[in-house]
Amino acid sequence: MNVTKKSTIVGKTVVSLLFALIWVFPVVWLVLSSFKPGDELFTFPLTLFPKNFSIAGYAKTFESYNIILSTFNTAFITFFATIITLIMSCMCGFALAKYHYKWLSVFFMCMLATTMLPTEVIMSPSFKVILSLGLYNSLWGAIIPTVGTMTGVFLMRQFFISIPDELLEAARIDGANEGRSFVQIMVPLCRSQIAILAIFSFRWRWNDYIWPLLALTNPDKYTMQLQLRTLSGAEAVDWSALLAFSVITMIPVLIIFIIFNRQIMSSEVSSGVKG
């Protein structure tokens, strides 16, 4: 390896580490600040590490806010939204990839066009649908608008296109109907893509704020993100509890990232998907 190539690798490594530090520094500051007493958060000069280690913020969070209930609500929304998203994306991606009709191409282009619309544009009609279905102020009202993601449909369609049509034709010759061919042949082949989509869907739904805010008014049905909002009052903010609660909301996503790190990184490289 010549000197030029070595210097290039070293330069790229240094730049990558620099960007990684820039990204991780606010997260480290958040975690360490959650262990500071309230009067230490705004002392000057600011310090990274707490001078007086305290878990008062965490204690107050568990005492004053129903974290268990809000965690259950968030997990309920995340679980069912992810399951429905996987089912819809797999079925829609399969149909768009393996059924060859001219109108399907037009339909697919129309679906792609929706990704260019801001979320705010479709909020009003989606909210009217929730109202008409009687799902307002219910957890399902926060689930239904989020399950149809074009990202998942596109990911599954692109994979199903890579599967030879001869597999389906052989199954049809053997007497398998479309449902059996889909469940027993196509779905097992795309388990890695399903895992990738499940990871992204979990991350999107766990951190979702807009739809729970619009669909839920009962505090007993609040998600963790909505509960976090209640810590910011009109006149005063309990910063110790706010920081502690923020760290708690990060823990499940961090656990998922650690467990499925390889799938997440490979999906970012291969598909360029973002939430």
C-alpha atoms as an extended CHARMM CRD file, in Angstrom:
* protein
*
       275  EXT
         1         1  MET       CA              0.0000000000        0.0000000000        0.0000000000  PROA      1               0.0000000000
         2         2  ASN       CA              1.5560000000        3.2830000000       -1.0790000000  PROA      2               0.0000000000
         3         3  VAL       CA              1.8220000000        6.4330000000        1.0340000000  PROA      3               0.0000000000
         4         4  THR       CA             -0.9420000000        8.2630000000       -0.8590000000  PROA      4               0.0000000000
         5         5  LYS       CA             -3.4930000000        5.5120000000       -0.2610000000  PROA      5               0.0000000000
         6         6  LYS       CA             -2.5240000000        5.2990000000        3.4190000000  PROA      6               0.0000000000
         7         7  SER       CA             -2.9100000000        9.0460000000        3.8720000000  PROA      7               0.0000000000
         8         8  THR       CA             -6.2940000000        8.9080000000        2.1580000000  PROA      8               0.0000000000
         9         9  ILE       CA             -7.5150000000        6.1630000000        4.4870000000  PROA      9               0.0000000000
        10        10  VAL       CA             -6.2060000000        8.0440000000        7.5350000000  PROA      10              0.0000000000
        11        11  GLY       CA             -7.8860000000       11.2470000000        6.3670000000  PROA      11              0.0000000000
        12        12  LYS       CA            -11.2310000000        9.5290000000        5.8250000000  PROA      12              0.0000000000
        13        13  THR       CA            -10.9680000000        7.8460000000        9.2140000000  PROA      13              0.0000000000
        14        14  VAL       CA            -10.2370000000       11.1290000000       10.9810000000  PROA      14              0.0000000000
        15        15  VAL       CA            -13.1380000000       12.8900000000        9.2440000000  PROA      15              0.0000000000
        16        16  SER       CA            -15.4920000000       10.0000000000       10.0680000000  PROA      16              0.0000000000
        17        17  LEU       CA            -14.4500000000       10.0550000000       13.7250000000  PROA      17              0.0000000000
        18        18  LEU       CA            -14.9060000000       13.8220000000       13.8160000000  PROA      18              0.0000000000
        19        19  PHE       CA            -18.4630000000       13.5890000000       12.4950000000  PROA      19              0.0000000000
        20        20  ALA       CA            -19.1870000000       10.7300000000       14.9010000000  PROA      20              0.0000000000
        21        21  LEU       CA            -18.0240000000       12.8690000000       17.8340000000  PROA      21              0.0000000000
        22        22  ILE       CA            -20.1130000000       15.8130000000       16.6460000000  PROA      22              0.0000000000
        23        23  TRP       CA            -23.1730000000       13.5360000000       16.5570000000  PROA      23              0.0000000000
        24        24  VAL       CA            -22.5890000000       11.7200000000       19.8410000000  PROA      24              0.0000000000
        25        25  PHE       CA            -21.5790000000       14.7360000000       21.9410000000  PROA      25              0.0000000000
        26        26  PRO       CA            -25.1520000000       16.1010000000       22.4530000000  PROA      26              0.0000000000
        27        27  VAL       CA            -26.3460000000       12.6080000000       23.3950000000  PROA      27              0.0000000000
        28        28  VAL       CA            -23.5440000000       12.2060000000       25.9560000000  PROA      28              0.0000000000
        29        29  TRP       CA            -24.2890000000       15.6970000000       27.2900000000  PROA      29              0.0000000000
        30        30  LEU       CA            -27.9930000000       14.7780000000       27.6320000000  PROA      30              0.0000000000
        31        31  VAL       CA            -27.2720000000       11.5610000000       29.5370000000  PROA      31              0.0000000000
        32        32  LEU       CA            -24.7440000000       13.1480000000       31.8880000000  PROA      32              0.0000000000
        33        33  SER       CA            -26.9470000000       16.1990000000       32.4710000000  PROA      33              0.0000000000
        34        34  SER       CA            -29.8200000000       13.9510000000       33.5250000000  PROA      34              0.0000000000
        35        35  PHE       CA            -27.7600000000       13.0940000000       36.6170000000  PROA      35              0.0000000000
        36        36  LYS       CA            -27.2120000000       16.7390000000       37.5820000000  PROA      36              0.0000000000
        37        37  PRO       CA            -29.2900000000       18.5730000000       40.2070000000  PROA      37              0.0000000000
        38        38  GLY       CA            -31.5790000000       21.2550000000       38.8080000000  PROA      38              0.0000000000
        39        39  ASP       CA            -29.4680000000       24.1370000000       40.1100000000  PROA      39              0.0000000000
        40        40  GLU       CA            -26.3540000000       22.7440000000       38.4270000000  PROA      40              0.0000000000
        41        41  LEU       CA            -27.7980000000       22.6070000000       34.9080000000  PROA      41              0.0000000000
        42        42  PHE       CA            -27.3870000000       26.3320000000       34.2340000000  PROA      42              0.0000000000
        43        43  THR       CA            -24.3290000000       27.1880000000       36.2770000000  PROA      43              0.0000000000
        44        44  PHE       CA            -21.5430000000       29.0420000000       34.4860000000  PROA      44              0.0000000000
        45        45  PRO       CA            -19.1770000000       27.8180000000       33.2740000000  PROA      45              0.0000000000
        46        46  LEU       CA            -21.0190000000       24.7370000000       32.0730000000  PROA      46              0.0000000000
        47        47  THR       CA            -19.4910000000       21.3720000000       32.9180000000  PROA      47              0.0000000000
        48        48  LEU       CA            -19.8500000000       18.0770000000       31.1030000000  PROA      48              0.0000000000
        49        49  PHE       CA            -19.7450000000       15.8100000000       34.1530000000  PROA      49              0.0000000000
        50        50  PRO       CA            -22.0340000000       16.3720000000       37.1420000000  PROA      50              0.0000000000
        51        51  LYS       CA            -20.3210000000       17.8260000000       40.2030000000  PROA      51              0.0000000000
        52        52  ASN       CA            -22.9750000000       16.3960000000       42.5090000000  PROA      52              0.0000000000
        53        53  PHE       CA            -24.2870000000       13.1310000000       41.0950000000  PROA      53              0.0000000000
        54        54  SER       CA            -28.0580000000       12.9390000000       41.5740000000  PROA      54              0.0000000000
        55        55  ILE       CA            -30.9060000000       10.6520000000       40.4620000000  PROA      55              0.0000000000
        56        56  ALA       CA            -33.5720000000       13.0370000000       41.7290000000  PROA      56              0.0000000000
        57        57  GLY       CA            -34.7670000000       13.6480000000       38.1790000000  PROA      57              0.0000000000
        58        58  TYR       CA            -35.3510000000        9.9380000000       37.5970000000  PROA      58              0.0000000000
        59        59  ALA       CA            -37.0240000000        9.5240000000       40.9840000000  PROA      59              0.0000000000
        60        60  LYS       CA            -39.3890000000       12.4240000000       40.3280000000  PROA      60              0.0000000000
        61        61  THR       CA            -40.1560000000       11.1040000000       36.8630000000  PROA      61              0.0000000000
        62        62  PHE       CA            -41.2550000000        7.7260000000       38.2040000000  PROA      62              0.0000000000
        63        63  GLU       CA            -43.1420000000        9.2810000000       41.1120000000  PROA      63              0.0000000000
        64        64  SER       CA            -44.9840000000       12.0520000000       39.2570000000  PROA      64              0.0000000000
        65        65  TYR       CA            -45.5880000000       10.5360000000       35.8230000000  PROA      65              0.0000000000
        66        66  ASN       CA            -47.1090000000        7.2080000000       34.8990000000  PROA      66              0.0000000000
        67        67  ILE       CA            -44.1780000000        5.9160000000       32.8810000000  PROA      67              0.0000000000
        68        68  ILE       CA            -45.4200000000        2.3180000000       32.9170000000  PROA      68              0.0000000000
        69        69  LEU       CA            -48.7650000000        3.2560000000       31.3540000000  PROA      69              0.0000000000
        70        70  SER       CA            -47.2370000000        5.5600000000       28.7450000000  PROA      70              0.0000000000
        71        71  THR       CA            -44.6460000000        2.8900000000       27.9220000000  PROA      71              0.0000000000
        72        72  PHE       CA            -47.4270000000        0.3380000000       27.4500000000  PROA      72              0.0000000000
        73        73  ASN       CA            -49.3430000000        2.7320000000       25.1720000000  PROA      73              0.0000000000
        74        74  THR       CA            -46.2330000000        3.4240000000       23.1040000000  PROA      74              0.0000000000
        75        75  ALA       CA            -45.3800000000       -0.2850000000       22.8840000000  PROA      75              0.0000000000
        76        76  PHE       CA            -48.9580000000       -1.1070000000       21.8440000000  PROA      76              0.0000000000
        77        77  ILE       CA            -48.9200000000        1.4610000000       19.0500000000  PROA      77              0.0000000000
        78        78  THR       CA            -45.4180000000        0.4820000000       17.9480000000  PROA      78              0.0000000000
        79        79  PHE       CA            -46.1070000000       -3.2690000000       17.9290000000  PROA      79              0.0000000000
        80        80  PHE       CA            -49.3610000000       -3.2460000000       15.9870000000  PROA      80              0.0000000000
        81        81  ALA       CA            -48.2810000000       -0.4700000000       13.6240000000  PROA      81              0.0000000000
        82        82  THR       CA            -45.1370000000       -2.4340000000       12.8040000000  PROA      82              0.0000000000
        83        83  ILE       CA            -47.0150000000       -5.7100000000       12.2480000000  PROA      83              0.0000000000
        84        84  ILE       CA            -49.6060000000       -4.0880000000        9.9700000000  PROA      84              0.0000000000
        85        85  THR       CA            -46.8940000000       -2.1740000000        8.1150000000  PROA      85              0.0000000000
        86        86  LEU       CA            -44.9870000000       -5.4020000000        7.4410000000  PROA      86              0.0000000000
        87        87  ILE       CA            -48.1010000000       -7.2070000000        6.1720000000  PROA      87              0.0000000000
        88        88  MET       CA            -49.2260000000       -4.3410000000        3.9380000000  PROA      88              0.0000000000
        89        89  SER       CA            -45.7450000000       -3.6510000000        2.5740000000  PROA      89              0.0000000000
        90        90  CYS       CA            -45.0750000000       -7.3260000000        1.7710000000  PROA      90              0.0000000000
        91        91  MET       CA            -48.4090000000       -7.8590000000        0.0330000000  PROA      91              0.0000000000
        92        92  CYS       CA            -48.3110000000       -4.5890000000       -1.8820000000  PROA      92              0.0000000000
        93        93  GLY       CA            -44.6550000000       -5.0240000000       -2.8600000000  PROA      93              0.0000000000
        94        94  PHE       CA            -45.3570000000       -8.5690000000       -4.0650000000  PROA      94              0.0000000000
        95        95  ALA       CA            -48.3090000000       -7.4540000000       -6.2020000000  PROA      95              0.0000000000
        96        96  LEU       CA            -46.3850000000       -4.5500000000       -7.7400000000  PROA      96              0.0000000000
        97        97  ALA       CA            -43.3900000000       -6.7610000000       -8.5230000000  PROA      97              0.0000000000
        98        98  LYS       CA            -44.9830000000       -9.9760000000       -9.7940000000  PROA      98              0.0000000000
        99        99  TYR       CA            -48.2260000000       -8.9540000000      -11.4980000000  PROA      99              0.0000000000
       100       100  HSD       CA            -47.5940000000       -7.4590000000      -14.9060000000  PROA      100             0.0000000000
       101       101  TYR       CA            -50.3870000000       -5.0520000000      -15.7550000000  PROA      101             0.0000000000
       102       102  LYS       CA            -49.9230000000       -1.6670000000      -17.3800000000  PROA      102             0.0000000000
       103       103  TRP       CA            -52.1250000000        0.0840000000      -14.8470000000  PROA      103             0.0000000000
       104       104  LEU       CA            -49.9470000000       -1.2420000000      -12.0140000000  PROA      104             0.0000000000
       105       105  SER       CA            -47.0100000000        0.7990000000      -13.3020000000  PROA      105             0.0000000000
       106       106  VAL       CA            -49.1640000000        3.9230000000      -13.2950000000  PROA      106             0.0000000000
       107       107  PHE       CA            -50.4390000000        3.0760000000       -9.8190000000  PROA      107             0.0000000000
       108       108  PHE       CA            -46.8820000000        2.6000000000       -8.5740000000  PROA      108             0.0000000000
       109       109  MET       CA            -45.8320000000        5.9800000000       -9.9710000000  PROA      109             0.0000000000
       110       110  CYS       CA            -48.7940000000        7.6010000000       -8.2460000000  PROA      110             0.0000000000
       111       111  MET       CA            -47.7550000000        5.9770000000       -4.9800000000  PROA      111             0.0000000000
       112       112  LEU       CA            -44.1980000000        7.2450000000       -5.4350000000  PROA      112             0.0000000000
       113       113  ALA       CA            -45.5510000000       10.7260000000       -6.0660000000  PROA      113             0.0000000000
       114       114  THR       CA            -47.0960000000       10.7540000000       -2.5810000000  PROA      114             0.0000000000
       115       115  THR       CA            -43.6020000000       10.7120000000       -1.0810000000  PROA      115             0.0000000000
       116       116  MET       CA            -43.1150000000       14.2330000000       -2.4580000000  PROA      116             0.0000000000
       117       117  LEU       CA            -46.0580000000       15.5300000000       -0.4140000000  PROA      117             0.0000000000
       118       118  PRO       CA            -45.3350000000       16.9930000000        3.0280000000  PROA      118             0.0000000000
       119       119  THR       CA            -46.9520000000       15.1340000000        5.8910000000  PROA      119             0.0000000000
       120       120  GLU       CA            -48.9210000000       18.2530000000        6.7760000000  PROA      120             0.0000000000
       121       121  VAL       CA            -50.7930000000       18.0630000000        3.4560000000  PROA      121             0.0000000000
       122       122  ILE       CA            -52.3710000000       14.6710000000        4.2200000000  PROA      122             0.0000000000
       123       123  MET       CA            -53.0490000000       15.2980000000        7.9030000000  PROA      123             0.0000000000
       124       124  SER       CA            -56.4610000000       16.8740000000        7.3990000000  PROA      124             0.0000000000
       125       125  PRO       CA            -58.0010000000       14.1370000000        5.2110000000  PROA      125             0.0000000000
       126       126  SER       CA            -56.4040000000       11.4030000000        7.3210000000  PROA      126             0.0000000000
       127       127  PHE       CA            -57.8100000000       12.9810000000       10.4670000000  PROA      127             0.0000000000
       128       128  LYS       CA            -61.2770000000       13.0910000000        8.9030000000  PROA      128             0.0000000000
       129       129  VAL       CA            -60.9990000000        9.3740000000        8.1740000000  PROA      129             0.0000000000
       130       130  ILE       CA            -60.0850000000        8.7220000000       11.8060000000  PROA      130             0.0000000000
       131       131  LEU       CA            -63.1080000000       10.7210000000       12.9490000000  PROA      131             0.0000000000
       132       132  SER       CA            -65.4810000000        8.9480000000       10.5600000000  PROA      132             0.0000000000
       133       133  LEU       CA            -64.2350000000        5.5480000000       11.7400000000  PROA      133             0.0000000000
       134       134  GLY       CA            -64.8490000000        6.4890000000       15.3660000000  PROA      134             0.0000000000
       135       135  LEU       CA            -61.1810000000        6.0170000000       16.2560000000  PROA      135             0.0000000000
       136       136  TYR       CA            -60.5570000000        9.5000000000       17.6350000000  PROA      136             0.0000000000
       137       137  ASN       CA            -59.0200000000        9.4060000000       21.1250000000  PROA      137             0.0000000000
       138       138  SER       CA            -58.1190000000        5.7320000000       20.7870000000  PROA      138             0.0000000000
       139       139  LEU       CA            -54.7650000000        4.0520000000       20.3480000000  PROA      139             0.0000000000
       140       140  TRP       CA            -55.9080000000        2.6460000000       17.0060000000  PROA      140             0.0000000000
       141       141  GLY       CA            -56.4780000000        6.2020000000       15.8400000000  PROA      141             0.0000000000
       142       142  ALA       CA            -52.7340000000        6.7730000000       16.2540000000  PROA      142             0.0000000000
       143       143  ILE       CA            -51.9280000000        3.5040000000       14.4630000000  PROA      143             0.0000000000
       144       144  ILE       CA            -54.0460000000        3.5200000000       11.2920000000  PROA      144             0.0000000000
       145       145  PRO       CA            -52.6090000000        6.6780000000        9.6340000000  PROA      145             0.0000000000
       146       146  THR       CA            -49.0260000000        5.4450000000       10.0180000000  PROA      146             0.0000000000
       147       147  VAL       CA            -49.1860000000        1.8960000000        8.6450000000  PROA      147             0.0000000000
       148       148  GLY       CA            -49.1070000000        2.7670000000        4.9530000000  PROA      148             0.0000000000
       149       149  THR       CA            -45.4860000000        3.6720000000        4.2500000000  PROA      149             0.0000000000
       150       150  MET       CA            -44.1990000000        3.9300000000        0.7100000000  PROA      150             0.0000000000
       151       151  THR       CA            -40.6960000000        3.2690000000        1.9910000000  PROA      151             0.0000000000
       152       152  GLY       CA            -41.7070000000       -0.2430000000        3.0310000000  PROA      152             0.0000000000
       153       153  VAL       CA            -43.6030000000       -0.9010000000       -0.1910000000  PROA      153             0.0000000000
       154       154  PHE       CA            -40.6590000000        0.2400000000       -2.3020000000  PROA      154             0.0000000000
       155       155  LEU       CA            -38.1780000000       -1.8360000000       -0.2780000000  PROA      155             0.0000000000
       156       156  MET       CA            -40.2340000000       -5.0080000000       -0.6100000000  PROA      156             0.0000000000
       157       157  ARG       CA            -41.0440000000       -4.4230000000       -4.2840000000  PROA      157             0.0000000000
       158       158  GLN       CA            -37.3840000000       -4.0370000000       -5.1830000000  PROA      158             0.0000000000
       159       159  PHE       CA            -36.5340000000       -7.3080000000       -3.4650000000  PROA      159             0.0000000000
       160       160  PHE       CA            -39.4300000000       -9.2640000000       -4.9910000000  PROA      160             0.0000000000
       161       161  ILE       CA            -38.3650000000       -8.0630000000       -8.4460000000  PROA      161             0.0000000000
       162       162  SER       CA            -34.9990000000       -9.7980000000       -7.9030000000  PROA      162             0.0000000000
       163       163  ILE       CA            -36.7110000000      -13.1610000000       -7.2750000000  PROA      163             0.0000000000
       164       164  PRO       CA            -37.1090000000      -15.1920000000      -10.5090000000  PROA      164             0.0000000000
       165       165  ASP       CA            -40.6750000000      -15.5210000000      -11.7810000000  PROA      165             0.0000000000
       166       166  GLU       CA            -39.9630000000      -19.2020000000      -12.4560000000  PROA      166             0.0000000000
       167       167  LEU       CA            -40.4370000000      -19.9370000000       -8.7410000000  PROA      167             0.0000000000
       168       168  LEU       CA            -44.0150000000      -18.6960000000       -8.8530000000  PROA      168             0.0000000000
       169       169  GLU       CA            -44.7050000000      -20.4260000000      -12.1540000000  PROA      169             0.0000000000
       170       170  ALA       CA            -43.4570000000      -23.7380000000      -10.7430000000  PROA      170             0.0000000000
       171       171  ALA       CA            -45.6750000000      -23.3130000000       -7.6840000000  PROA      171             0.0000000000
       172       172  ARG       CA            -48.7000000000      -22.5970000000       -9.8600000000  PROA      172             0.0000000000
       173       173  ILE       CA            -48.0050000000      -25.6890000000      -11.9490000000  PROA      173             0.0000000000
       174       174  ASP       CA            -47.9020000000      -27.7280000000       -8.7250000000  PROA      174             0.0000000000
       175       175  GLY       CA            -51.3630000000      -26.4180000000       -7.8680000000  PROA      175             0.0000000000
       176       176  ALA       CA            -50.5040000000      -23.7540000000       -5.2860000000  PROA      176             0.0000000000
       177       177  ASN       CA            -52.8030000000      -20.7310000000       -5.2600000000  PROA      177             0.0000000000
       178       178  GLU       CA            -51.5140000000      -17.1550000000       -5.0040000000  PROA      178             0.0000000000
       179       179  GLY       CA            -51.9130000000      -16.9420000000       -1.2460000000  PROA      179             0.0000000000
       180       180  ARG       CA            -50.0210000000      -20.1660000000       -0.6060000000  PROA      180             0.0000000000
       181       181  SER       CA            -47.2580000000      -19.1740000000       -3.0330000000  PROA      181             0.0000000000
       182       182  PHE       CA            -46.9020000000      -15.8320000000       -1.3010000000  PROA      182             0.0000000000
       183       183  VAL       CA            -46.8520000000      -17.1980000000        2.2610000000  PROA      183             0.0000000000
       184       184  GLN       CA            -44.8070000000      -20.3590000000        1.7430000000  PROA      184             0.0000000000
       185       185  ILE       CA            -42.3870000000      -19.2760000000       -0.9930000000  PROA      185             0.0000000000
       186       186  MET       CA            -42.0170000000      -15.5070000000       -1.2300000000  PROA      186             0.0000000000
       187       187  VAL       CA            -42.2120000000      -14.4600000000        2.4170000000  PROA      187             0.0000000000
       188       188  PRO       CA            -39.5050000000      -16.8900000000        3.6650000000  PROA      188             0.0000000000
       189       189  LEU       CA            -37.1650000000      -15.5790000000        0.9710000000  PROA      189             0.0000000000
       190       190  CYS       CA            -37.4220000000      -12.0000000000        2.2030000000  PROA      190             0.0000000000
       191       191  ARG       CA            -36.9230000000      -12.5350000000        5.9240000000  PROA      191             0.0000000000
       192       192  SER       CA            -33.8900000000      -10.2350000000        6.0270000000  PROA      192             0.0000000000
       193       193  GLN       CA            -35.8150000000       -7.4190000000        4.3000000000  PROA      193             0.0000000000
       194       194  ILE       CA            -38.7220000000       -7.9350000000        6.6890000000  PROA      194             0.0000000000
       195       195  ALA       CA            -36.3120000000       -7.6490000000        9.6210000000  PROA      195             0.0000000000
       196       196  ILE       CA            -34.8760000000       -4.4170000000        8.2220000000  PROA      196             0.0000000000
       197       197  LEU       CA            -38.3240000000       -2.9010000000        7.6810000000  PROA      197             0.0000000000
       198       198  ALA       CA            -39.4270000000       -4.0050000000       11.1570000000  PROA      198             0.0000000000
       199       199  ILE       CA            -36.4400000000       -2.2520000000       12.7210000000  PROA      199             0.0000000000
       200       200  PHE       CA            -37.1290000000        0.9960000000       10.8710000000  PROA      200             0.0000000000
       201       201  SER       CA            -40.8490000000        0.8260000000       11.5910000000  PROA      201             0.0000000000
       202       202  PHE       CA            -40.1500000000        0.3100000000       15.2880000000  PROA      202             0.0000000000
       203       203  ARG       CA            -37.9090000000        3.3520000000       15.3510000000  PROA      203             0.0000000000
       204       204  TRP       CA            -40.4090000000        5.5390000000       13.4650000000  PROA      204             0.0000000000
       205       205  ARG       CA            -43.4230000000        4.5330000000       15.5370000000  PROA      205             0.0000000000
       206       206  TRP       CA            -41.6720000000        4.6300000000       18.9050000000  PROA      206             0.0000000000
       207       207  ASN       CA            -40.5670000000        8.2240000000       18.2970000000  PROA      207             0.0000000000
       208       208  ASP       CA            -43.7920000000        9.3180000000       16.6030000000  PROA      208             0.0000000000
       209       209  TYR       CA            -45.2480000000       12.5110000000       18.0260000000  PROA      209             0.0000000000
       210       210  ILE       CA            -47.5490000000       14.1280000000       15.4600000000  PROA      210             0.0000000000
       211       211  TRP       CA            -50.2710000000       11.4730000000       15.1050000000  PROA      211             0.0000000000
       212       212  PRO       CA            -50.5530000000       10.6420000000       18.8070000000  PROA      212             0.0000000000
       213       213  LEU       CA            -50.8120000000       14.3880000000       19.4180000000  PROA      213             0.0000000000
       214       214  LEU       CA            -53.6770000000       14.6990000000       16.9280000000  PROA      214             0.0000000000
       215       215  ALA       CA            -55.5000000000       11.4740000000       17.7740000000  PROA      215             0.0000000000
       216       216  LEU       CA            -55.2110000000       11.2960000000       21.5720000000  PROA      216             0.0000000000
       217       217  THR       CA            -56.6820000000       13.6480000000       24.1830000000  PROA      217             0.0000000000
       218       218  ASN       CA            -57.0430000000       11.3280000000       27.1700000000  PROA      218             0.0000000000
       219       219  PRO       CA            -53.9010000000       11.5200000000       29.3750000000  PROA      219             0.0000000000
       220       220  ASP       CA            -54.3320000000        7.8190000000       30.2120000000  PROA      220             0.0000000000
       221       221  LYS       CA            -53.6710000000        7.0460000000       26.5260000000  PROA      221             0.0000000000
       222       222  TYR       CA            -50.6520000000        9.3000000000       26.1080000000  PROA      222             0.0000000000
       223       223  THR       CA            -47.5120000000        7.8560000000       24.5910000000  PROA      223             0.0000000000
       224       224  MET       CA            -44.0710000000        8.5390000000       26.0180000000  PROA      224             0.0000000000
       225       225  GLN       CA            -43.5270000000       11.3710000000       23.5580000000  PROA      225             0.0000000000
       226       226  LEU       CA            -46.7740000000       13.0740000000       24.5890000000  PROA      226             0.0000000000
       227       227  GLN       CA            -45.9990000000       12.4780000000       28.2480000000  PROA      227             0.0000000000
       228       228  LEU       CA            -42.6270000000       14.0810000000       27.6630000000  PROA      228             0.0000000000
       229       229  ARG       CA            -44.3750000000       17.1710000000       26.3180000000  PROA      229             0.0000000000
       230       230  THR       CA            -46.3380000000       17.5850000000       29.5650000000  PROA      230             0.0000000000
       231       231  LEU       CA            -43.0900000000       18.2120000000       31.4220000000  PROA      231             0.0000000000
       232       232  SER       CA            -42.7270000000       21.5220000000       29.5860000000  PROA      232             0.0000000000
       233       233  GLY       CA            -45.1690000000       23.8840000000       31.2560000000  PROA      233             0.0000000000
       234       234  ALA       CA            -46.2660000000       27.2950000000       30.0450000000  PROA      234             0.0000000000
       235       235  GLU       CA            -44.3980000000       29.1060000000       32.8150000000  PROA      235             0.0000000000
       236       236  ALA       CA            -41.8360000000       26.6330000000       34.1470000000  PROA      236             0.0000000000
       237       237  VAL       CA            -39.9350000000       23.5900000000       32.9590000000  PROA      237             0.0000000000
       238       238  ASP       CA            -38.7390000000       20.8310000000       35.2600000000  PROA      238             0.0000000000
       239       239  TRP       CA            -35.4340000000       20.3050000000       33.5110000000  PROA      239             0.0000000000
       240       240  SER       CA            -34.1910000000       17.4890000000       35.7210000000  PROA      240             0.0000000000
       241       241  ALA       CA            -37.3060000000       15.3860000000       35.1070000000  PROA      241             0.0000000000
       242       242  LEU       CA            -37.3720000000       16.3850000000       31.4390000000  PROA      242             0.0000000000
       243       243  LEU       CA            -33.8180000000       15.2180000000       30.8300000000  PROA      243             0.0000000000
       244       244  ALA       CA            -34.3500000000       12.0010000000       32.7940000000  PROA      244             0.0000000000
       245       245  PHE       CA            -37.5440000000       11.2120000000       30.8830000000  PROA      245             0.0000000000
       246       246  SER       CA            -35.7580000000       11.9030000000       27.5800000000  PROA      246             0.0000000000
       247       247  VAL       CA            -33.0550000000        9.3790000000       28.4570000000  PROA      247             0.0000000000
       248       248  ILE       CA            -35.6820000000        6.7850000000       29.4020000000  PROA      248             0.0000000000
       249       249  THR       CA            -37.4140000000        7.1570000000       26.0270000000  PROA      249             0.0000000000
       250       250  MET       CA            -34.0960000000        6.5060000000       24.2770000000  PROA      250             0.0000000000
       251       251  ILE       CA            -33.4030000000        3.1900000000       26.0030000000  PROA      251             0.0000000000
       252       252  PRO       CA            -35.7000000000        0.8630000000       23.9400000000  PROA      252             0.0000000000
       253       253  VAL       CA            -34.4380000000        2.2670000000       20.6240000000  PROA      253             0.0000000000
       254       254  LEU       CA            -30.8580000000        1.9200000000       21.8290000000  PROA      254             0.0000000000
       255       255  ILE       CA            -31.4700000000       -1.7140000000       22.7930000000  PROA      255             0.0000000000
       256       256  ILE       CA            -32.9660000000       -2.4540000000       19.3670000000  PROA      256             0.0000000000
       257       257  PHE       CA            -29.9910000000       -0.7970000000       17.6830000000  PROA      257             0.0000000000
       258       258  ILE       CA            -27.4990000000       -2.8340000000       19.6900000000  PROA      258             0.0000000000
       259       259  ILE       CA            -29.2950000000       -6.1180000000       18.9950000000  PROA      259             0.0000000000
       260       260  PHE       CA            -29.8740000000       -5.5060000000       15.2840000000  PROA      260             0.0000000000
       261       261  ASN       CA            -26.8490000000       -3.3220000000       14.5400000000  PROA      261             0.0000000000
       262       262  ARG       CA            -25.7100000000       -5.4330000000       11.5790000000  PROA      262             0.0000000000
       263       263  GLN       CA            -29.1240000000       -5.3500000000        9.8510000000  PROA      263             0.0000000000
       264       264  ILE       CA            -29.4720000000       -1.6070000000       10.3740000000  PROA      264             0.0000000000
       265       265  MET       CA            -26.0710000000       -0.7580000000        8.9400000000  PROA      265             0.0000000000
       266       266  SER       CA            -26.4390000000       -3.0860000000        5.9310000000  PROA      266             0.0000000000
       267       267  SER       CA            -29.8670000000       -1.6310000000        5.1610000000  PROA      267             0.0000000000
       268       268  GLU       CA            -28.5520000000        1.9310000000        5.2260000000  PROA      268             0.0000000000
       269       269  VAL       CA            -25.8590000000        1.0250000000        2.7110000000  PROA      269             0.0000000000
       270       270  SER       CA            -27.9590000000       -1.1160000000        0.3790000000  PROA      270             0.0000000000
       271       271  SER       CA            -31.2320000000        0.7780000000        0.2430000000  PROA      271             0.0000000000
       272       272  GLY       CA            -30.5940000000        4.3280000000        1.3560000000  PROA      272             0.0000000000
       273       273  VAL       CA            -33.7790000000        4.2540000000        3.4500000000  PROA      273             0.0000000000
       274       274  LYS       CA            -34.4230000000        6.9570000000        5.9690000000  PROA      274             0.0000000000
       275       275  GLY       CA            -37.3180000000        7.6320000000        8.3060000000  PROA      275             0.0000000000
